[in-house]
XYZ file of C-alpha atoms in Angstrom:
720
model
C -24.312 -39.147 -9.891
C -28.152 -37.347 -9.088
C -28.149 -35.043 -12.358
C -30.788 -31.291 -11.577
C -31.686 -28.775 -13.987
C -33.682 -25.761 -12.899
C -32.603 -21.995 -11.510
C -31.438 -20.502 -9.407
C -34.049 -18.284 -7.482
C -31.500 -16.536 -4.201
C -28.206 -16.828 -3.741
C -28.107 -18.043 0.234
C -24.620 -17.648 1.446
C -20.779 -17.090 -0.416
C -17.640 -17.491 0.597
C -16.008 -15.272 -1.317
C -12.371 -16.962 -1.320
C -13.518 -20.173 -2.208
C -16.043 -20.069 -4.140
C -18.058 -21.788 -1.720
C -21.951 -20.937 -1.955
C -25.348 -22.235 -0.386
C -28.237 -21.113 -2.368
C -32.360 -21.785 -3.195
C -32.417 -24.519 -6.228
C -35.912 -24.371 -8.515
C -36.682 -27.147 -10.961
C -39.109 -28.163 -12.186
C -41.216 -29.622 -9.598
C -39.785 -28.562 -6.637
C -37.765 -26.401 -4.799
C -34.415 -27.229 -2.477
C -31.550 -26.067 -1.133
C -28.058 -26.324 -3.019
C -24.268 -26.326 -1.146
C -20.876 -26.557 -2.722
C -18.475 -24.646 -4.868
C -20.964 -22.687 -7.582
C -18.123 -19.112 -7.875
C -19.475 -16.354 -9.365
C -22.740 -17.832 -10.505
C -25.862 -15.412 -9.657
C -29.368 -15.788 -9.451
C -32.244 -16.034 -12.778
C -28.956 -18.855 -14.160
C -30.351 -21.685 -14.892
C -27.739 -24.521 -14.499
C -26.912 -28.032 -14.896
C -25.780 -30.174 -11.591
C -24.443 -33.214 -10.679
C -24.453 -34.405 -6.756
C -25.765 -36.245 -4.306
C -28.349 -35.441 -1.905
C -27.435 -34.894 1.657
C -29.041 -34.704 5.188
C -27.792 -31.676 7.279
C -28.352 -32.780 10.953
C -29.888 -28.719 10.985
C -31.000 -27.235 7.857
C -32.508 -31.063 6.332
C -31.841 -32.064 3.082
C -29.565 -30.437 1.025
C -27.926 -30.575 -2.374
C -24.718 -31.181 -2.548
C -23.070 -29.825 -5.521
C -19.430 -32.241 -7.780
C -20.008 -30.665 -10.757
C -22.353 -28.062 -12.576
C -22.576 -26.724 -15.824
C -23.904 -23.333 -16.457
C -26.933 -23.402 -19.132
C -28.457 -20.363 -21.199
C -31.774 -18.834 -18.852
C -34.837 -19.930 -21.232
C -37.833 -17.352 -19.430
C -38.546 -14.253 -19.389
C -38.455 -14.345 -15.320
C -34.604 -16.072 -15.410
C -33.084 -14.105 -18.017
C -34.292 -10.568 -15.706
C -32.983 -12.096 -12.787
C -29.802 -13.444 -14.311
C -28.837 -9.546 -15.479
C -30.722 -7.653 -13.181
C -28.547 -9.996 -10.796
C -24.964 -7.777 -10.367
C -22.629 -9.406 -12.260
C -22.659 -8.138 -15.890
C -21.667 -4.247 -15.557
C -23.466 -2.087 -16.813
C -26.797 -3.759 -15.559
C -28.775 -2.896 -12.165
C -31.524 -4.292 -11.726
C -33.888 -1.057 -13.543
C -32.399 -1.765 -16.512
C -32.072 -5.622 -16.928
C -36.497 -5.273 -16.116
C -35.982 -2.464 -19.329
C -34.253 -5.101 -21.344
C -36.919 -7.949 -21.134
C -39.296 -5.523 -20.641
C -37.762 -4.937 -24.406
C -36.790 -7.626 -26.044
C -38.144 -10.711 -24.061
C -36.938 -14.525 -25.060
C -34.717 -12.737 -27.394
C -32.503 -11.004 -24.972
C -29.583 -12.711 -25.059
C -29.025 -13.016 -27.954
C -29.617 -9.213 -29.353
C -27.133 -8.585 -26.233
C -24.645 -11.032 -27.767
C -25.559 -10.461 -32.079
C -27.068 -7.137 -32.086
C -26.060 -4.871 -29.755
C -26.844 -1.580 -30.856
C -30.455 -2.977 -30.365
C -29.895 -1.781 -26.814
C -30.851 1.403 -28.175
C -33.657 0.885 -28.398
C -33.880 0.709 -24.555
C -34.893 4.492 -23.070
C -31.536 5.499 -21.079
C -28.637 2.603 -23.004
C -26.404 4.982 -25.830
C -24.068 3.136 -28.198
C -21.448 3.295 -25.545
C -23.591 0.808 -22.829
C -24.838 -1.071 -25.978
C -21.043 -2.193 -26.648
C -20.199 -2.008 -22.681
C -23.268 -4.641 -22.210
C -22.287 -7.055 -25.033
C -18.834 -6.771 -23.740
C -19.192 -7.431 -20.485
C -21.607 -10.324 -20.842
C -18.927 -11.679 -23.169
C -16.958 -11.298 -20.463
C -18.273 -12.979 -17.713
C -19.895 -15.695 -19.902
C -15.989 -16.501 -20.557
C -14.718 -16.159 -16.915
C -16.901 -18.929 -15.932
C -16.486 -20.764 -18.495
C -12.880 -20.740 -17.138
C -13.745 -21.319 -14.102
C -14.472 -24.944 -14.912
C -10.727 -25.125 -14.696
C -9.831 -22.790 -11.961
C -11.510 -23.672 -9.298
C -10.393 -27.281 -9.973
C -6.425 -25.435 -10.289
C -6.808 -23.937 -6.514
C -8.002 -20.858 -7.526
C -10.326 -18.302 -5.578
C -12.762 -16.682 -7.857
C -11.973 -12.601 -6.374
C -9.481 -13.800 -8.062
C -10.053 -16.168 -11.595
C -11.297 -12.838 -12.155
C -7.634 -11.173 -12.028
C -6.391 -13.125 -14.343
C -8.614 -13.127 -16.552
C -8.326 -9.643 -17.341
C -5.427 -9.419 -17.240
C -4.483 -12.811 -19.339
C -8.024 -12.419 -21.302
C -8.535 -16.207 -23.161
C -4.661 -17.315 -22.178
C -5.906 -17.181 -19.209
C -6.149 -21.306 -19.166
C -3.290 -21.482 -21.111
C -0.675 -19.185 -19.815
C -1.231 -20.828 -16.547
C -1.209 -24.806 -17.924
C 2.002 -23.585 -19.574
C 4.128 -22.472 -16.640
C 1.981 -21.288 -13.714
C 4.983 -19.845 -11.343
C 4.292 -16.276 -14.268
C 1.006 -15.738 -11.776
C 3.688 -14.780 -8.446
C 6.023 -12.645 -11.633
C 3.003 -11.502 -12.713
C 0.240 -10.415 -10.531
C -0.202 -8.666 -7.200
C -1.951 -10.961 -5.068
C -1.069 -14.211 -6.430
C 2.504 -15.617 -4.001
C 4.282 -18.485 -4.776
C 3.011 -20.921 -2.488
C -0.409 -19.750 -4.674
C 1.280 -20.924 -8.451
C 3.376 -23.222 -6.164
C -0.169 -25.381 -5.826
C -1.209 -24.905 -8.686
C 2.096 -25.922 -10.846
C 1.530 -29.551 -7.999
C -1.908 -29.768 -9.428
C -1.523 -29.150 -12.628
C 1.425 -32.780 -12.568
C 4.298 -29.902 -12.611
C 5.655 -29.197 -9.948
C 9.116 -30.952 -9.682
C 11.364 -29.272 -6.418
C 13.936 -29.662 -8.505
C 13.220 -27.765 -11.580
C 14.948 -24.933 -12.762
C 12.022 -23.084 -13.817
C 10.397 -23.745 -10.168
C 13.515 -22.751 -8.263
C 14.428 -19.072 -10.568
C 10.451 -18.878 -9.802
C 10.843 -18.984 -6.182
C 14.892 -16.978 -6.167
C 12.052 -14.077 -8.174
C 9.359 -14.323 -5.726
C 11.534 -14.662 -2.080
C 14.873 -11.756 -3.285
C 11.449 -9.054 -4.078
C 9.802 -10.597 -0.662
C 13.169 -8.882 0.926
C 12.911 -6.092 -0.898
C 9.269 -5.343 -0.008
C 10.322 -5.673 3.650
C 13.126 -3.315 3.122
C 16.110 -4.847 1.807
C 18.577 -3.622 -0.679
C 20.371 -6.474 -0.791
C 20.585 -10.480 1.188
C 23.388 -12.473 2.232
C 24.317 -14.739 -0.900
C 24.790 -17.814 1.716
C 22.112 -17.165 4.133
C 19.561 -16.268 1.195
C 20.131 -19.726 -0.454
C 20.150 -21.374 2.880
C 16.723 -20.461 3.747
C 15.266 -20.665 -0.141
C 16.312 -23.838 -0.351
C 14.665 -25.013 3.082
C 12.154 -23.088 1.794
C 11.787 -25.086 -1.719
C 12.992 -28.454 -0.226
C 15.502 -28.252 -3.003
C 19.347 -28.687 -2.704
C 21.404 -25.979 -2.735
C 23.233 -26.427 -5.331
C 19.968 -26.636 -7.602
C 19.306 -22.760 -6.272
C 23.214 -21.856 -6.570
C 22.244 -22.959 -10.478
C 19.092 -21.382 -10.800
C 21.343 -18.127 -9.422
C 23.692 -18.245 -11.655
C 20.945 -18.242 -14.832
C 19.803 -15.014 -13.651
C 23.263 -13.690 -13.015
C 23.268 -14.378 -17.446
C 19.898 -12.949 -18.414
C 21.220 -9.498 -16.319
C 18.255 -10.406 -13.598
C 20.346 -10.484 -10.167
C 23.671 -9.625 -9.283
C 26.255 -11.362 -7.063
C 29.016 -8.883 -5.279
C 31.014 -10.186 -2.169
C 28.532 -12.414 -1.406
C 26.091 -9.564 -1.196
C 23.130 -10.908 -3.834
C 20.501 -7.722 -4.991
C 18.707 -7.748 -8.021
C 20.289 -5.914 -10.251
C 18.075 -2.276 -10.327
C 18.384 -2.352 -6.385
C 22.641 -2.770 -7.141
C 23.027 0.310 -10.246
C 20.189 1.909 -7.883
C 23.113 2.349 -5.297
C 26.197 2.456 -7.582
C 24.493 6.229 -9.239
C 22.721 7.145 -5.617
C 26.650 7.503 -4.109
C 27.984 8.966 -7.060
C 25.569 11.330 -7.985
C 25.925 12.631 -4.373
C 29.353 13.283 -4.300
C 28.489 15.041 -7.671
C 26.695 16.989 -6.437
C 29.349 17.958 -3.844
C 31.880 18.636 -5.530
C 29.876 21.626 -7.299
C 30.016 23.923 -4.517
C 28.566 27.083 -5.249
C 30.079 30.244 -5.182
C 31.295 33.111 -1.391
C 27.807 34.734 -1.633
C 27.544 37.230 1.140
C 24.242 35.707 3.604
C 22.381 39.061 4.335
C 20.394 38.220 6.590
C 17.733 40.529 7.599
C 18.107 41.696 11.728
C 14.831 40.012 11.940
C 15.595 36.549 11.417
C 18.662 37.102 13.345
C 16.835 36.965 16.549
C 14.339 34.634 15.683
C 17.394 31.515 14.708
C 19.550 30.200 17.458
C 22.965 29.451 16.748
C 22.010 25.789 15.159
C 19.359 26.995 12.290
C 21.984 29.602 11.545
C 24.595 27.529 10.193
C 21.678 24.730 9.150
C 21.040 27.669 6.710
C 24.662 28.806 6.095
C 25.524 25.460 5.589
C 23.103 25.215 3.546
C 23.905 27.625 0.609
C 27.404 26.792 1.103
C 27.393 23.285 0.536
C 25.839 21.032 -2.802
C 24.665 18.726 -0.373
C 23.426 18.840 3.162
C 21.740 17.381 5.994
C 19.501 19.531 8.537
C 18.490 15.844 11.402
C 16.420 17.444 14.180
C 13.420 15.585 16.733
C 9.983 17.296 17.442
C 10.285 20.844 17.849
C 13.408 21.680 17.667
C 12.673 24.181 14.589
C 12.737 22.456 11.005
C 10.082 24.473 9.611
C 11.411 27.384 10.820
C 14.684 26.426 9.196
C 13.488 25.621 6.416
C 10.932 29.484 6.152
C 14.345 30.956 6.970
C 16.491 29.565 3.952
C 14.170 30.337 1.682
C 13.446 33.666 2.541
C 17.415 34.112 2.150
C 17.456 31.884 -1.199
C 14.574 34.747 -2.054
C 16.303 37.577 -2.049
C 18.925 36.438 -3.465
C 17.210 35.529 -6.347
C 17.355 31.781 -6.399
C 14.595 29.641 -6.892
C 13.144 27.631 -4.508
C 11.737 23.704 -5.148
C 9.786 22.550 -2.184
C 8.957 18.559 -1.576
C 8.269 15.558 0.541
C 7.364 11.659 0.264
C 3.758 11.786 0.359
C 0.855 13.979 -0.606
C -0.209 14.115 3.001
C 3.604 15.917 4.070
C 4.049 18.036 1.069
C 0.379 19.637 2.466
C 2.290 19.966 5.186
C 4.579 21.794 4.105
C 3.264 24.237 2.090
C 1.291 25.006 4.874
C 4.140 25.249 6.965
C 6.586 27.513 4.582
C 3.413 28.699 2.670
C 5.276 28.565 -0.852
C 4.426 25.699 -3.005
C 5.576 22.479 -1.812
C 5.177 19.450 -4.317
C 4.550 15.166 -3.440
C 8.487 13.364 -5.263
C 6.737 11.969 -7.647
C 5.036 15.596 -8.915
C 7.731 17.068 -9.077
C 9.820 14.863 -11.057
C 6.580 14.669 -13.599
C 6.068 11.335 -13.120
C 3.855 9.292 -14.982
C 2.358 6.246 -16.203
C 1.744 4.131 -19.614
C 0.258 0.543 -20.085
C 3.332 -1.423 -21.965
C 5.835 1.952 -21.585
C 5.534 1.373 -17.749
C 7.229 4.336 -15.965
C 8.335 7.327 -16.407
C 9.643 10.483 -15.812
C 9.425 14.078 -16.315
C 11.962 15.194 -15.078
C 15.561 13.528 -15.600
C 19.122 13.823 -16.514
C 17.678 14.468 -20.089
C 15.822 17.633 -18.642
C 16.357 18.627 -14.938
C 15.336 20.669 -12.073
C 15.149 23.765 -13.141
C 15.951 25.546 -9.438
C 19.380 26.744 -7.946
C 18.052 24.976 -4.444
C 16.221 21.897 -3.548
C 14.550 20.738 -0.144
C 13.315 17.872 0.190
C 10.997 16.986 3.542
C 10.348 14.274 5.652
C 13.928 12.216 4.199
C 13.563 9.212 6.318
C 10.349 8.193 4.346
C 12.538 8.798 1.382
C 13.491 5.368 -0.007
C 16.821 3.865 -2.042
C 14.474 3.871 -5.778
C 13.027 7.106 -5.449
C 15.561 8.842 -3.942
C 17.631 7.388 -7.107
C 15.049 9.494 -9.852
C 15.235 12.230 -7.183
C 19.508 12.972 -8.702
C 18.443 12.140 -11.588
C 16.950 15.063 -11.947
C 19.402 17.453 -10.195
C 21.493 19.852 -12.542
C 24.976 19.622 -11.211
C 25.417 22.502 -9.016
C 22.233 22.209 -7.840
C 22.259 22.569 -3.666
C 19.835 19.439 -2.963
C 18.785 19.876 1.640
C 17.623 16.808 2.577
C 15.331 18.383 5.922
C 14.159 14.984 8.426
C 14.692 13.310 11.654
C 16.309 10.333 11.945
C 15.124 8.231 14.703
C 12.296 7.965 13.150
C 11.145 4.549 11.646
C 12.626 3.742 8.461
C 11.053 4.633 5.213
C 8.523 1.562 4.046
C 10.188 0.991 0.994
C 13.656 -0.638 0.196
C 16.771 1.215 1.738
C 17.749 3.781 5.048
C 18.804 6.696 3.155
C 18.844 8.907 5.853
C 20.439 6.961 8.506
C 22.884 4.890 5.169
C 23.703 9.037 4.616
C 24.561 9.731 8.079
C 26.131 7.041 8.529
C 28.753 8.022 5.966
C 30.175 10.848 7.171
C 30.330 11.812 3.890
C 27.067 14.547 3.436
C 27.956 17.599 5.435
C 24.680 17.149 8.260
C 23.718 19.870 10.841
C 22.152 18.231 13.982
C 19.067 20.501 15.038
C 19.044 20.181 19.564
C 18.005 23.605 20.437
C 13.960 22.722 21.944
C 12.126 25.485 21.501
C 9.953 27.639 24.992
C 7.118 26.779 23.124
C 7.621 23.210 22.185
C 8.476 22.947 25.530
C 4.921 23.100 26.685
C 4.096 20.862 24.582
C 3.937 16.933 27.142
C 4.231 15.423 23.345
C 7.435 17.202 21.784
C 9.275 16.831 25.847
C 7.952 12.921 26.234
C 8.553 11.891 22.233
C 12.649 13.304 23.100
C 12.577 11.314 26.638
C 11.774 8.507 24.913
C 14.637 9.142 22.387
C 16.803 9.505 25.305
C 15.598 5.713 27.294
C 13.695 7.849 29.919
C 9.766 7.502 31.059
C 7.045 10.338 29.736
C 5.649 11.844 32.420
C 2.135 12.214 32.872
C 1.987 14.276 35.150
C -0.039 17.694 34.743
C -0.174 17.181 30.939
C -3.190 18.356 28.838
C -2.271 16.290 25.785
C -0.375 12.877 26.967
C -2.290 10.590 29.025
C -2.149 7.041 30.082
C -4.428 5.183 30.489
C -4.436 1.168 32.950
C -5.417 -1.933 31.097
C -3.876 -5.730 30.780
C -6.104 -7.434 29.321
C -5.754 -7.218 25.227
C -9.748 -8.119 25.483
C -9.515 -4.587 28.118
C -7.274 -2.044 26.162
C -9.605 -3.311 22.770
C -12.941 -1.697 24.376
C -11.118 1.086 26.072
C -10.089 2.135 22.201
C -13.490 1.865 21.036
C -14.531 3.871 23.889
C -11.961 6.526 23.430
C -12.872 6.833 19.597
C -16.349 6.683 19.978
C -17.868 8.371 23.035
C -14.776 9.988 24.655
C -12.445 11.813 23.035
C -15.466 13.508 20.203
C -16.907 14.716 23.681
C -14.400 15.821 25.641
C -12.223 17.685 21.857
C -15.985 18.447 20.348
C -13.908 16.150 17.154
C -14.935 14.297 14.777
C -13.538 10.101 15.176
C -13.061 9.498 12.471
C -11.412 12.242 10.866
C -9.082 13.495 13.613
C -8.251 10.867 15.786
C -5.805 7.922 14.195
C -5.719 4.407 15.786
C -1.879 3.657 15.638
C -1.055 -0.073 16.288
C 2.677 -1.533 15.777
C 0.927 -5.425 14.903
C -1.569 -7.313 11.852
C -2.893 -9.451 13.337
C -3.661 -9.893 17.344
C -6.364 -8.881 19.995
C -4.784 -5.556 19.918
C -3.556 -5.759 15.707
C -4.141 -3.488 13.304
C -6.926 -5.967 11.273
C -9.385 -6.660 14.263
C -8.882 -3.051 15.880
C -10.582 -1.861 12.172
C -12.903 -4.985 12.831
C -14.543 -3.081 15.446
C -13.892 0.337 13.948
C -16.537 -0.159 11.399
C -18.390 -1.825 13.336
C -19.568 0.930 15.927
C -18.033 4.456 13.442
C -19.853 2.867 10.440
C -22.371 0.149 10.758
C -23.663 0.949 7.506
C -26.429 -0.412 6.118
C -28.972 -0.491 2.611
C -28.889 -1.915 -0.715
C -25.364 -1.298 -2.619
C -23.843 0.237 0.887
C -21.291 -1.578 1.235
C -19.205 -4.247 -0.924
C -17.579 -8.106 0.850
C -13.529 -8.691 -0.998
C -13.044 -12.255 1.210
C -13.318 -10.867 5.079
C -13.396 -8.058 4.063
C -16.404 -4.973 4.044
C -16.203 -2.219 2.436
C -19.135 0.679 2.589
C -19.225 4.129 2.066
C -17.856 6.402 3.836
C -15.127 3.621 5.120
C -11.940 5.231 5.992
C -8.874 3.013 3.162
C -5.318 3.083 2.644
C -3.735 1.542 -0.115
C -1.814 -1.398 0.730
C 0.605 -0.908 -3.181
C 2.057 0.899 -5.390
C 0.195 1.407 -8.562
C 1.406 3.580 -10.791
C -1.125 3.058 -13.461
C -3.783 4.647 -10.988
C -1.347 7.484 -9.751
C -1.577 6.150 -5.662
C 1.017 4.311 -3.308
C 1.523 3.160 -0.606
C 0.118 3.953 2.438
C -2.145 6.601 1.233
C -4.740 6.998 3.074
C -8.327 8.208 1.773
C -12.308 7.733 1.874
C -15.156 5.529 0.498
C -16.775 7.904 -1.606
C -19.622 5.940 -4.088
C -19.828 2.473 -4.666
C -21.653 0.774 -7.565
C -23.450 -2.487 -7.841
C -23.956 -2.138 -11.673
C -20.473 -1.518 -12.435
C -18.673 -2.826 -10.067
C -16.853 -0.018 -9.137
C -15.930 1.648 -5.828
C -14.555 4.938 -5.707
C -12.332 6.118 -2.593
C -11.558 9.782 -2.344
C -7.418 10.853 -1.570
C -6.289 14.523 -0.307
C -3.539 14.636 -1.373
C -1.309 18.368 -1.832
C -3.631 19.883 -3.384
C -6.815 18.506 -3.705
C -9.445 15.931 -3.527
C -8.693 13.330 -6.536
C -11.018 10.610 -7.084
C -9.986 7.160 -7.997
C -12.163 3.441 -8.876
C -11.246 0.403 -8.209
C -12.753 -2.093 -10.123
C -14.132 -5.589 -7.585
C -11.627 -7.377 -8.360
C -9.031 -5.123 -7.842
C -10.630 -4.591 -3.609
C -6.377 -5.931 -2.180
C -4.792 -2.884 -2.641
C -7.338 -1.459 0.194
C -7.601 -2.076 3.748
C -9.498 -0.375 5.889
C -7.338 2.395 7.537
C -9.776 3.336 11.203
C -6.197 1.474 12.666
C -2.692 2.147 11.204
C 0.075 0.465 11.182
C 2.825 3.327 12.740
C 4.887 2.339 9.393
C 1.983 3.515 8.029
C 2.098 6.564 9.441
C 5.623 8.046 9.118
C 4.969 11.516 7.731
C 1.696 11.893 8.823
C 0.361 14.164 11.082
C -3.175 13.776 12.979
C -4.002 15.938 15.653
C -5.146 12.576 17.982
C -3.355 9.373 18.260
C -4.568 6.443 20.529
C -1.988 4.049 20.931
C -1.897 -0.024 22.550
C 1.030 -0.652 24.179
C 0.391 -4.096 25.431
C 3.314 -7.459 25.322
C 1.025 -8.571 23.578
C 3.270 -6.590 20.984
C 5.674 -7.808 22.988
C 9.008 -8.087 19.548
C 7.619 -4.594 18.333
C 8.002 -3.054 21.613
C 10.953 -0.816 20.678
C 11.467 2.727 20.902
C 11.516 4.337 17.211
C 8.138 2.780 16.993
C 6.385 4.329 20.082
C 8.381 7.562 18.829
C 7.376 7.641 15.953
C 3.995 6.541 17.323
C 3.863 9.079 19.324
C 5.520 12.380 17.664
C 2.681 11.883 14.513
C -0.151 13.357 16.719
C -0.333 17.238 16.998
C -2.772 18.261 19.935
C -3.155 14.411 21.960
C -2.172 11.532 22.291
C -3.436 9.268 24.380
C -1.355 5.206 25.638
C -3.073 1.921 26.239
C -2.242 -0.486 28.319
C 0.678 -1.304 30.178
C 3.639 0.060 32.480
C 5.346 -2.985 32.001
C 4.827 -2.626 27.886
C 6.014 0.612 28.398
C 8.819 0.604 29.524
C 10.362 -2.310 28.029
C 9.214 -0.176 24.842
C 12.159 2.711 26.402
C 14.917 0.220 27.230
C 14.583 -1.196 23.616
C 16.842 1.078 21.514
C 17.503 -2.164 19.262
C 17.404 -0.646 15.533
C 15.742 -1.951 12.588
C 18.611 -3.900 10.274
C 18.182 -3.166 7.056
C 21.310 -4.632 4.450
C 21.982 -1.446 2.524
C 25.234 -0.555 1.318
C 25.595 3.152 -0.204
C 27.489 3.895 3.611
C 30.209 1.742 1.979
C 29.627 2.410 -2.200
C 29.580 6.285 -1.177
C 33.009 5.601 1.074
C 34.409 3.736 -2.172
C 33.861 6.201 -4.499
C 34.781 9.107 -3.095
C 38.293 8.721 -3.746
C 37.520 7.836 -7.758
C 34.847 10.532 -7.088
C 37.592 13.200 -6.391
C 40.418 12.311 -9.123
C 37.937 12.768 -12.131
C 37.881 15.805 -11.128
C 33.915 16.463 -10.349
């Protein structure tokens, strides 16, 4: 093996996912190109390399790196380039130049041993000085840890995240039990942890610890897909095959988890323990609320109110005042918002306190605009908070319930089971609950099918709004939504807000969508292509899927350029002004799966990116460290599922047989009902017809409706 010592002059290419690097390298005698896995190195660093010379057919003589060791920079120039490379948080090129000009070859020693001296440099105070010292120490520890981590297949970005979570114990944690990573870190799946275990020689397919971790991982994945439980036999069979483990070992792992009270098995249904209790307690609480019927009082409808309400709407208002719990459902244009406004008005005349909420900030903002009354997200209504170490908390609960006579929740189809449980916990006996939504929308992103389950139970009073108002009938968006919901093809004649563009090949569909978003629609409607137009697709992958559309739309709408204007994370590139979406609940940052925002700042010196999210109250700035960028994706195009509860001036959707398995009526219905002013479908009439005819409902494993039926007699006997 050949050994070389020298300084990294510049990074020519770097793959964030695997650390593969092409760099210019300078030794005492020559300049050369080095290639190989060199994670987290930067210009200015001194390295000792081990490897061999190779001859590339295109690029010529190169040094292929097999081992490397980071050496302290030995020249003033090297120290300055090292500090100013962006690798050390808090130091950019300008600051690096000032520090090195002050301390010269002693710079790194000063930072490590007497960081307070950094205050001698203009613009550096005590806090920044300590921050620089900590960042340098951390980076050196990460680099030392990389020697171990790269040997077990961990990418540089993930290694940084692991270090930030576990600190100096990271290597020890991984060696002791690599499966902890799948349990405790977002972005690490069971397969990654299993791969690491294999490289460490710890992978025994039948080991109870491994199978236990696998059971938990795959059970959590099922909840992420919306299921509250899984059928036990099918799950055991599936996990056994996935893990290459005997079913007997899977059963033993489940038994061990039962003993730990991590899972519950009941009637051949397997639950993560919290979800079993969510179902039981939601059912019990709903039945108790139903038992607490309000005292009869005159309704006293104002005369002008009576003139504007249909029979269905008046019935809904009356029942909302008479029942402990009421559901109001209806499609677009059936007057759900008008009904809510009338209910609020009547409650105010009766001197009753009303609280309004919706699942997302966007939905809450719409509710506020529609009613003229304050509306909050359910999380904010419940005074949700998060404390590191203590976890989640809700300020409103059974010990400190909401102070209201009636609570109205809009867009209930989006509410998942855990959040619904927290809401019910915060309701006093006697507080009336009104649930408003469209049962034909897609179910919640989170686990459960709350609205559908409550309707199925036949235990909760329900009013269906079916009359389409005359004004709504003038909208093709509304009339076509109802046609689709009834299994009929939409009509396009004389439409000014609903269009179909024929395009057969996926590449043609994509080209047409790009033209629509960037040129045709902004010119026709005088609208902003980023703010006002939302592309919705049923798929993530494929030519017409979300990922490809986002790449192309970013190139067209925000090509970027300029130093510090973008940051790369794996295959994703984020730029200032990019439209982005959060893809997991992050309780520490108070951002949730599906929240949309815009990147307003990228700071390469601090290695952070700032996103502006708009909630029901105001714009809120949220900061992400670079290693946290796996929580964000581009959002010029998003999935139909993630569009729930939102409204956009213009919706553009591909409709293609490339999405064959997702050509479903409720997906199409949900997508077009997100639009306020215009819908444009691009694709083939054949694909559209398939979607309209396919009324297959996404099945979710949920036992809420039977649980309500089971508990109803018991609750009644207890006299609640």
